[in-house]
CSV table of C-alpha atoms in Angstrom, one decimal:
chain,number,residue,atom,x,y,z
A,158,MET,CA,23.5,12.1,-0.3
A,159,LEU,CA,23.6,9.8,-2.8
A,160,GLN,CA,26.6,6.9,-2.5
A,161,GLY,CA,26.3,4.0,-4.7
A,162,ARG,CA,22.2,5.1,-6.2
A,163,ASN,CA,21.7,3.6,-9.3
A,164,ILE,CA,18.8,6.1,-10.5
A,165,ILE,CA,17.1,6.0,-13.3
A,166,VAL,CA,16.0,9.2,-15.3
A,167,THR,CA,14.0,9.1,-19.3
A,168,GLY,CA,14.6,12.2,-21.5
A,169,GLY,CA,18.2,12.4,-19.9
A,170,ASN,CA,19.7,14.2,-22.9
A,171,GLY,CA,16.6,17.6,-22.1
A,172,LEU,CA,16.8,20.8,-20.3
A,173,LEU,CA,15.7,19.6,-17.4
A,174,GLY,CA,17.0,15.5,-17.8
A,175,ARG,CA,20.9,17.3,-18.1
A,176,GLU,CA,21.2,19.0,-14.9
A,177,ILE,CA,19.5,16.1,-13.1
A,178,CYS,CA,22.0,13.7,-14.0
A,179,ASN,CA,24.2,16.4,-13.5
A,180,ASP,CA,23.2,16.5,-9.7
A,181,ILE,CA,22.4,12.8,-9.1
A,182,ARG,CA,26.2,12.6,-10.3
A,183,MET,CA,27.2,15.6,-8.0
A,184,LYS,CA,25.6,13.5,-5.2
A,185,GLY,CA,27.8,10.5,-5.2
A,186,GLY,CA,25.6,8.5,-7.4
A,187,VAL,CA,24.2,6.3,-11.1
A,188,ALA,CA,22.3,8.8,-13.9
A,189,LEU,CA,21.0,6.3,-16.4
A,190,ASN,CA,19.8,8.5,-19.1
A,191,PHE,CA,16.6,6.3,-20.1
A,192,ASP,CA,16.8,8.8,-23.8
A,193,ILE,CA,15.7,7.7,-27.8
A,194,ASP,CA,19.0,8.9,-28.6
A,195,HIS,CA,21.9,9.2,-27.5
A,196,SER,CA,25.2,11.5,-28.9
A,197,GLU,CA,27.8,9.4,-27.2
A,198,VAL,CA,28.1,5.7,-26.1
A,199,THR,CA,28.2,4.9,-22.6
A,200,GLU,CA,27.7,2.8,-19.8
A,201,THR,CA,24.7,4.9,-18.4
A,202,ASN,CA,23.2,5.0,-22.2
A,203,PHE,CA,20.5,3.2,-23.1
A,204,ILE,CA,18.0,3.6,-26.0
A,205,ALA,CA,15.2,3.2,-24.2
A,206,ASP,CA,11.3,5.0,-25.5
A,207,ILE,CA,9.0,5.9,-23.1
A,208,THR,CA,6.5,5.5,-25.3
A,209,HIS,CA,6.3,1.4,-25.9
A,210,PRO,CA,7.1,-0.2,-23.1
A,211,ASP,CA,9.0,-2.7,-24.4
A,212,SER,CA,11.5,-0.7,-25.2
A,213,ILE,CA,11.4,0.3,-21.7
A,214,SER,CA,11.3,-3.3,-20.5
A,215,ASP,CA,14.8,-4.5,-22.4
A,216,ALA,CA,16.4,-0.9,-20.9
A,217,LEU,CA,15.2,-1.9,-16.8
A,218,ASN,CA,16.9,-6.0,-17.5
A,219,GLN,CA,20.7,-4.2,-19.3
A,220,ALA,CA,20.5,-1.5,-16.5
A,221,GLU,CA,20.1,-4.2,-13.4
A,222,GLN,CA,22.4,-6.1,-15.5
A,223,LYS,CA,25.2,-3.6,-15.8
A,224,PHE,CA,24.9,-1.9,-11.8
A,225,GLY,CA,23.0,-5.4,-10.6
A,226,ALA,CA,20.4,-2.6,-8.1
A,227,ILE,CA,17.7,-0.1,-9.1
A,228,HIS,CA,17.0,2.0,-6.6
A,229,GLY,CA,15.4,5.1,-7.9
A,230,LEU,CA,13.6,7.0,-10.7
A,231,VAL,CA,12.9,10.0,-12.3
A,232,ASN,CA,10.2,10.1,-15.1
A,233,ASN,CA,10.6,13.2,-16.3
A,234,ALA,CA,10.8,12.1,-20.7
A,235,TYR,CA,8.3,15.3,-22.6
A,236,PRO,CA,7.5,12.8,-25.9
A,237,ARG,CA,4.8,14.9,-27.5
A,238,THR,CA,3.4,15.9,-31.7
A,239,ASP,CA,4.0,17.6,-33.5
A,240,ASP,CA,1.2,20.0,-33.2
A,241,TRP,CA,2.1,20.2,-29.9
A,242,GLY,CA,0.3,24.2,-28.5
A,243,THR,CA,-1.8,24.2,-30.6
A,244,THR,CA,-5.8,26.3,-30.0
A,245,PHE,CA,-7.5,24.4,-27.7
A,246,GLU,CA,-10.8,24.6,-30.2
A,247,GLU,CA,-8.3,24.3,-32.7
A,248,LEU,CA,-7.0,20.9,-31.1
A,249,THR,CA,-7.9,17.3,-31.9
A,250,TYR,CA,-9.0,14.4,-30.9
A,251,GLU,CA,-6.8,12.4,-32.4
A,252,SER,CA,-4.0,14.7,-30.8
A,253,LEU,CA,-5.8,14.3,-26.8
A,254,ARG,CA,-6.3,11.6,-27.3
A,255,THR,CA,-1.6,10.4,-28.6
A,256,ASN,CA,-0.3,13.3,-25.9
A,257,VAL,CA,-2.4,12.5,-23.2
A,258,ASP,CA,-1.0,8.3,-24.0
A,259,TRP,CA,2.3,9.7,-24.6
A,260,GLN,CA,2.3,11.8,-21.8
A,261,LEU,CA,0.5,10.6,-18.7
A,262,ASN,CA,-0.2,6.4,-19.2
A,263,SER,CA,3.6,6.0,-20.4
A,264,TYR,CA,4.3,7.7,-17.1
A,265,LEU,CA,1.9,5.9,-15.3
A,266,ASN,CA,3.1,2.4,-17.1
A,267,MET,CA,6.8,3.4,-16.2
A,268,CYS,CA,6.0,3.5,-12.2
A,269,LYS,CA,4.6,0.2,-13.1
A,270,LEU,CA,7.9,-1.6,-13.9
A,271,ILE,CA,10.0,0.0,-12.1
A,272,ILE,CA,8.3,-1.2,-8.6
A,273,PRO,CA,9.2,-5.2,-9.4
A,274,PHE,CA,13.3,-4.1,-9.1
A,275,LEU,CA,12.5,-2.0,-6.2
A,276,ARG,CA,11.1,-4.4,-4.4
A,277,LYS,CA,13.9,-7.0,-4.7
A,278,ILE,CA,16.0,-3.4,-3.1
A,279,ASN,CA,12.9,-3.3,-0.1
A,280,GLY,CA,12.6,-0.1,-0.9
A,281,GLY,CA,13.4,3.1,-3.1
A,282,SER,CA,12.3,6.0,-3.9
A,283,VAL,CA,10.0,7.8,-7.5
A,284,VAL,CA,10.1,11.3,-8.8
A,285,ASN,CA,7.4,12.8,-11.0
A,286,MET,CA,7.7,15.6,-12.6
A,287,THR,CA,5.2,17.3,-13.0
A,288,SER,CA,4.3,21.1,-13.3
A,289,ILE,CA,2.8,24.2,-11.7
A,290,TYR,CA,0.0,24.5,-14.1
A,291,GLY,CA,-1.2,21.0,-12.8
A,292,VAL,CA,-1.9,22.5,-9.4
A,293,VAL,CA,-2.5,25.9,-10.4
A,294,GLY,CA,-4.8,27.4,-13.6
A,295,ASN,CA,-3.0,29.2,-16.1
A,296,ASP,CA,-2.3,32.9,-16.6
A,297,PHE,CA,-2.4,33.7,-20.0
A,298,SER,CA,-2.0,37.5,-19.6
A,299,ILE,CA,1.5,36.5,-19.9
A,300,TYR,CA,0.9,35.0,-23.0
A,301,GLU,CA,0.1,37.2,-24.9
A,302,GLY,CA,1.5,39.7,-27.8
A,303,THR,CA,4.3,36.6,-27.6
A,304,ASP,CA,3.5,32.6,-30.6
A,305,LEU,CA,3.3,30.7,-27.1
A,306,GLU,CA,-0.1,29.2,-26.6
A,307,PRO,CA,-0.1,26.5,-23.2
A,308,PRO,CA,-1.4,23.4,-24.3
A,309,MET,CA,-4.7,22.4,-23.2
A,310,ALA,CA,-3.4,18.7,-22.4
A,311,TYR,CA,-1.0,19.6,-19.7
A,312,SER,CA,-2.4,20.8,-17.1
A,313,ALA,CA,-5.2,17.5,-17.2
A,314,ILE,CA,-2.2,15.6,-18.0
A,315,LYS,CA,0.4,16.9,-15.3
A,316,GLY,CA,-3.0,17.5,-12.5
A,317,GLY,CA,-3.5,13.9,-13.1
A,318,LEU,CA,0.0,12.8,-13.1
A,319,ILE,CA,0.3,14.7,-8.8
A,320,ASN,CA,-3.7,12.7,-7.7
A,321,ALA,CA,-1.6,10.0,-9.4
A,322,THR,CA,1.4,10.7,-7.3
A,323,ARG,CA,-0.6,10.3,-4.5
A,324,TYR,CA,-2.7,6.9,-5.1
A,325,PHE,CA,1.0,5.3,-5.8
A,326,ALA,CA,2.4,6.6,-2.5
A,327,SER,CA,-0.4,5.6,-0.4
A,328,LYS,CA,-0.3,1.4,-1.9
A,329,TYR,CA,3.8,1.1,-1.9
A,330,GLY,CA,4.0,3.9,1.4
A,331,LYS,CA,4.5,-0.1,3.3
A,332,GLU,CA,6.8,-2.0,1.6
A,333,ALA,CA,9.5,1.6,1.2
A,334,ILE,CA,8.6,3.2,-2.6
A,335,ARG,CA,8.4,6.5,-2.3
A,336,PHE,CA,6.1,8.5,-4.6
A,337,ASN,CA,6.9,11.8,-5.0
A,338,CYS,CA,6.9,14.8,-7.9
A,339,VAL,CA,9.0,18.1,-8.3
A,340,SER,CA,6.3,20.7,-9.6
A,341,PRO,CA,8.8,23.2,-11.9
A,342,GLY,CA,7.8,26.7,-12.4
A,343,GLY,CA,8.6,28.6,-16.0
A,344,ILE,CA,12.4,27.6,-16.9
A,345,PHE,CA,14.3,29.9,-19.4
A,346,ASP,CA,14.1,28.0,-22.6
A,347,HIS,CA,15.0,30.9,-25.3
A,348,GLN,CA,12.1,32.7,-25.2
A,349,SER,CA,11.1,35.6,-27.0
A,350,LYS,CA,11.9,39.3,-24.5
A,351,LEU,CA,8.3,40.1,-24.0
A,352,PHE,CA,7.5,36.5,-22.7
A,353,VAL,CA,10.5,36.3,-20.2
A,354,ASP,CA,10.0,39.8,-18.6
A,355,ASN,CA,5.5,39.2,-18.4
A,356,TYR,CA,7.0,36.6,-16.8
A,357,GLU,CA,9.2,38.1,-14.4
A,358,THR,CA,6.9,40.4,-13.8
A,359,LYS,CA,4.6,39.1,-12.2
A,360,VAL,CA,6.9,36.1,-10.3
A,361,PRO,CA,7.8,37.1,-6.8
A,362,MET,CA,11.3,36.5,-7.4
A,363,LYS,CA,11.3,38.4,-10.0
A,364,ARG,CA,13.4,36.3,-12.3
A,365,MET,CA,12.6,32.8,-14.1
A,366,GLY,CA,13.7,29.2,-13.2
A,367,ARG,CA,16.6,27.5,-14.2
A,368,ALA,CA,17.7,23.6,-14.1
A,369,ASP,CA,20.0,23.5,-11.9
A,370,ASP,CA,16.9,25.0,-9.6
A,371,ILE,CA,15.6,22.4,-9.6
A,372,ALA,CA,17.7,19.5,-9.7
A,373,PRO,CA,18.5,19.8,-6.5
A,374,ALA,CA,15.1,19.4,-4.8
A,375,VAL,CA,14.7,16.0,-7.3
A,376,SER,CA,17.6,14.9,-5.8
A,377,PHE,CA,16.8,15.3,-2.3
A,378,LEU,CA,14.1,12.8,-3.0
A,379,LEU,CA,15.5,10.9,-3.6
A,380,SER,CA,17.9,10.1,-0.4
A,381,ASN,CA,17.6,9.0,3.0
A,382,GLN,CA,16.6,13.0,3.2
A,383,ALA,CA,13.4,12.8,2.1
A,384,LYS,CA,12.9,9.6,3.6
A,385,TYR,CA,9.8,9.9,5.2
A,386,ILE,CA,8.2,12.4,2.3
A,387,THR,CA,5.7,10.2,0.0
A,388,GLY,CA,3.0,11.5,-1.5
A,389,HIS,CA,4.5,14.9,-1.6
A,390,ASN,CA,5.1,17.2,-4.8
A,391,LEU,CA,7.7,20.0,-4.2
A,392,ILE,CA,6.6,23.0,-6.1
A,393,VAL,CA,9.5,25.3,-7.0
A,394,ASP,CA,8.6,28.2,-8.7
A,395,GLY,CA,10.0,31.1,-7.2
A,396,GLY,CA,6.3,31.7,-4.9
A,397,TRP,CA,4.2,31.8,-8.7
A,398,THR,CA,1.5,29.3,-6.7
A,399,SER,CA,1.3,31.5,-3.6
A,400,ILE,CA,-0.2,35.1,-5.2
């Protein structure tokens, strides 16, 4: 499915990133893990900070030198400030500006920087990791009684990224460079039992998502099986947005 393809995955050490890398490898591709830190040194691990353009440019050039060609990108890294999750009324302007810059502008810059590499192979695929909360409003009832606060900036960032992806798809389709999104629903990450119960009561499939529910959708959009799909937002949410 992905044989002979070298795919960059930003934030490949995270919960979703690890599973995306594993799925790419399982399907014959080479996952090039761009992350700010690595516990081990391998030829497919690259030190890269998506919030610093020079760091990304250096890592892209190193990856091309080692592997000869870049065939795709998964924009998956999730940088955020220490006050991420502050209530909207208490959110500082500086925090809002920083998170939009780190999470939205850095993704857009990654899309810009990858284009020359994909032009060299006359095509390629970019998958931007977005969210159901870039599509629908938050259901605040599932957070009641918990210490979780859904960040306002997250919804704005993910919604903006979804429409920016449509822009890229429209602009670069003639060059056979495809841009799509994958929007996961809630992913289990050892949240409190109350939150998990609240979520699972509402979602039609009656369970939270897992990273291995999301990764195959990403691999599909990277592959030739999706060769006529661009500008699409593939929602993988157990039916959350259907109700």
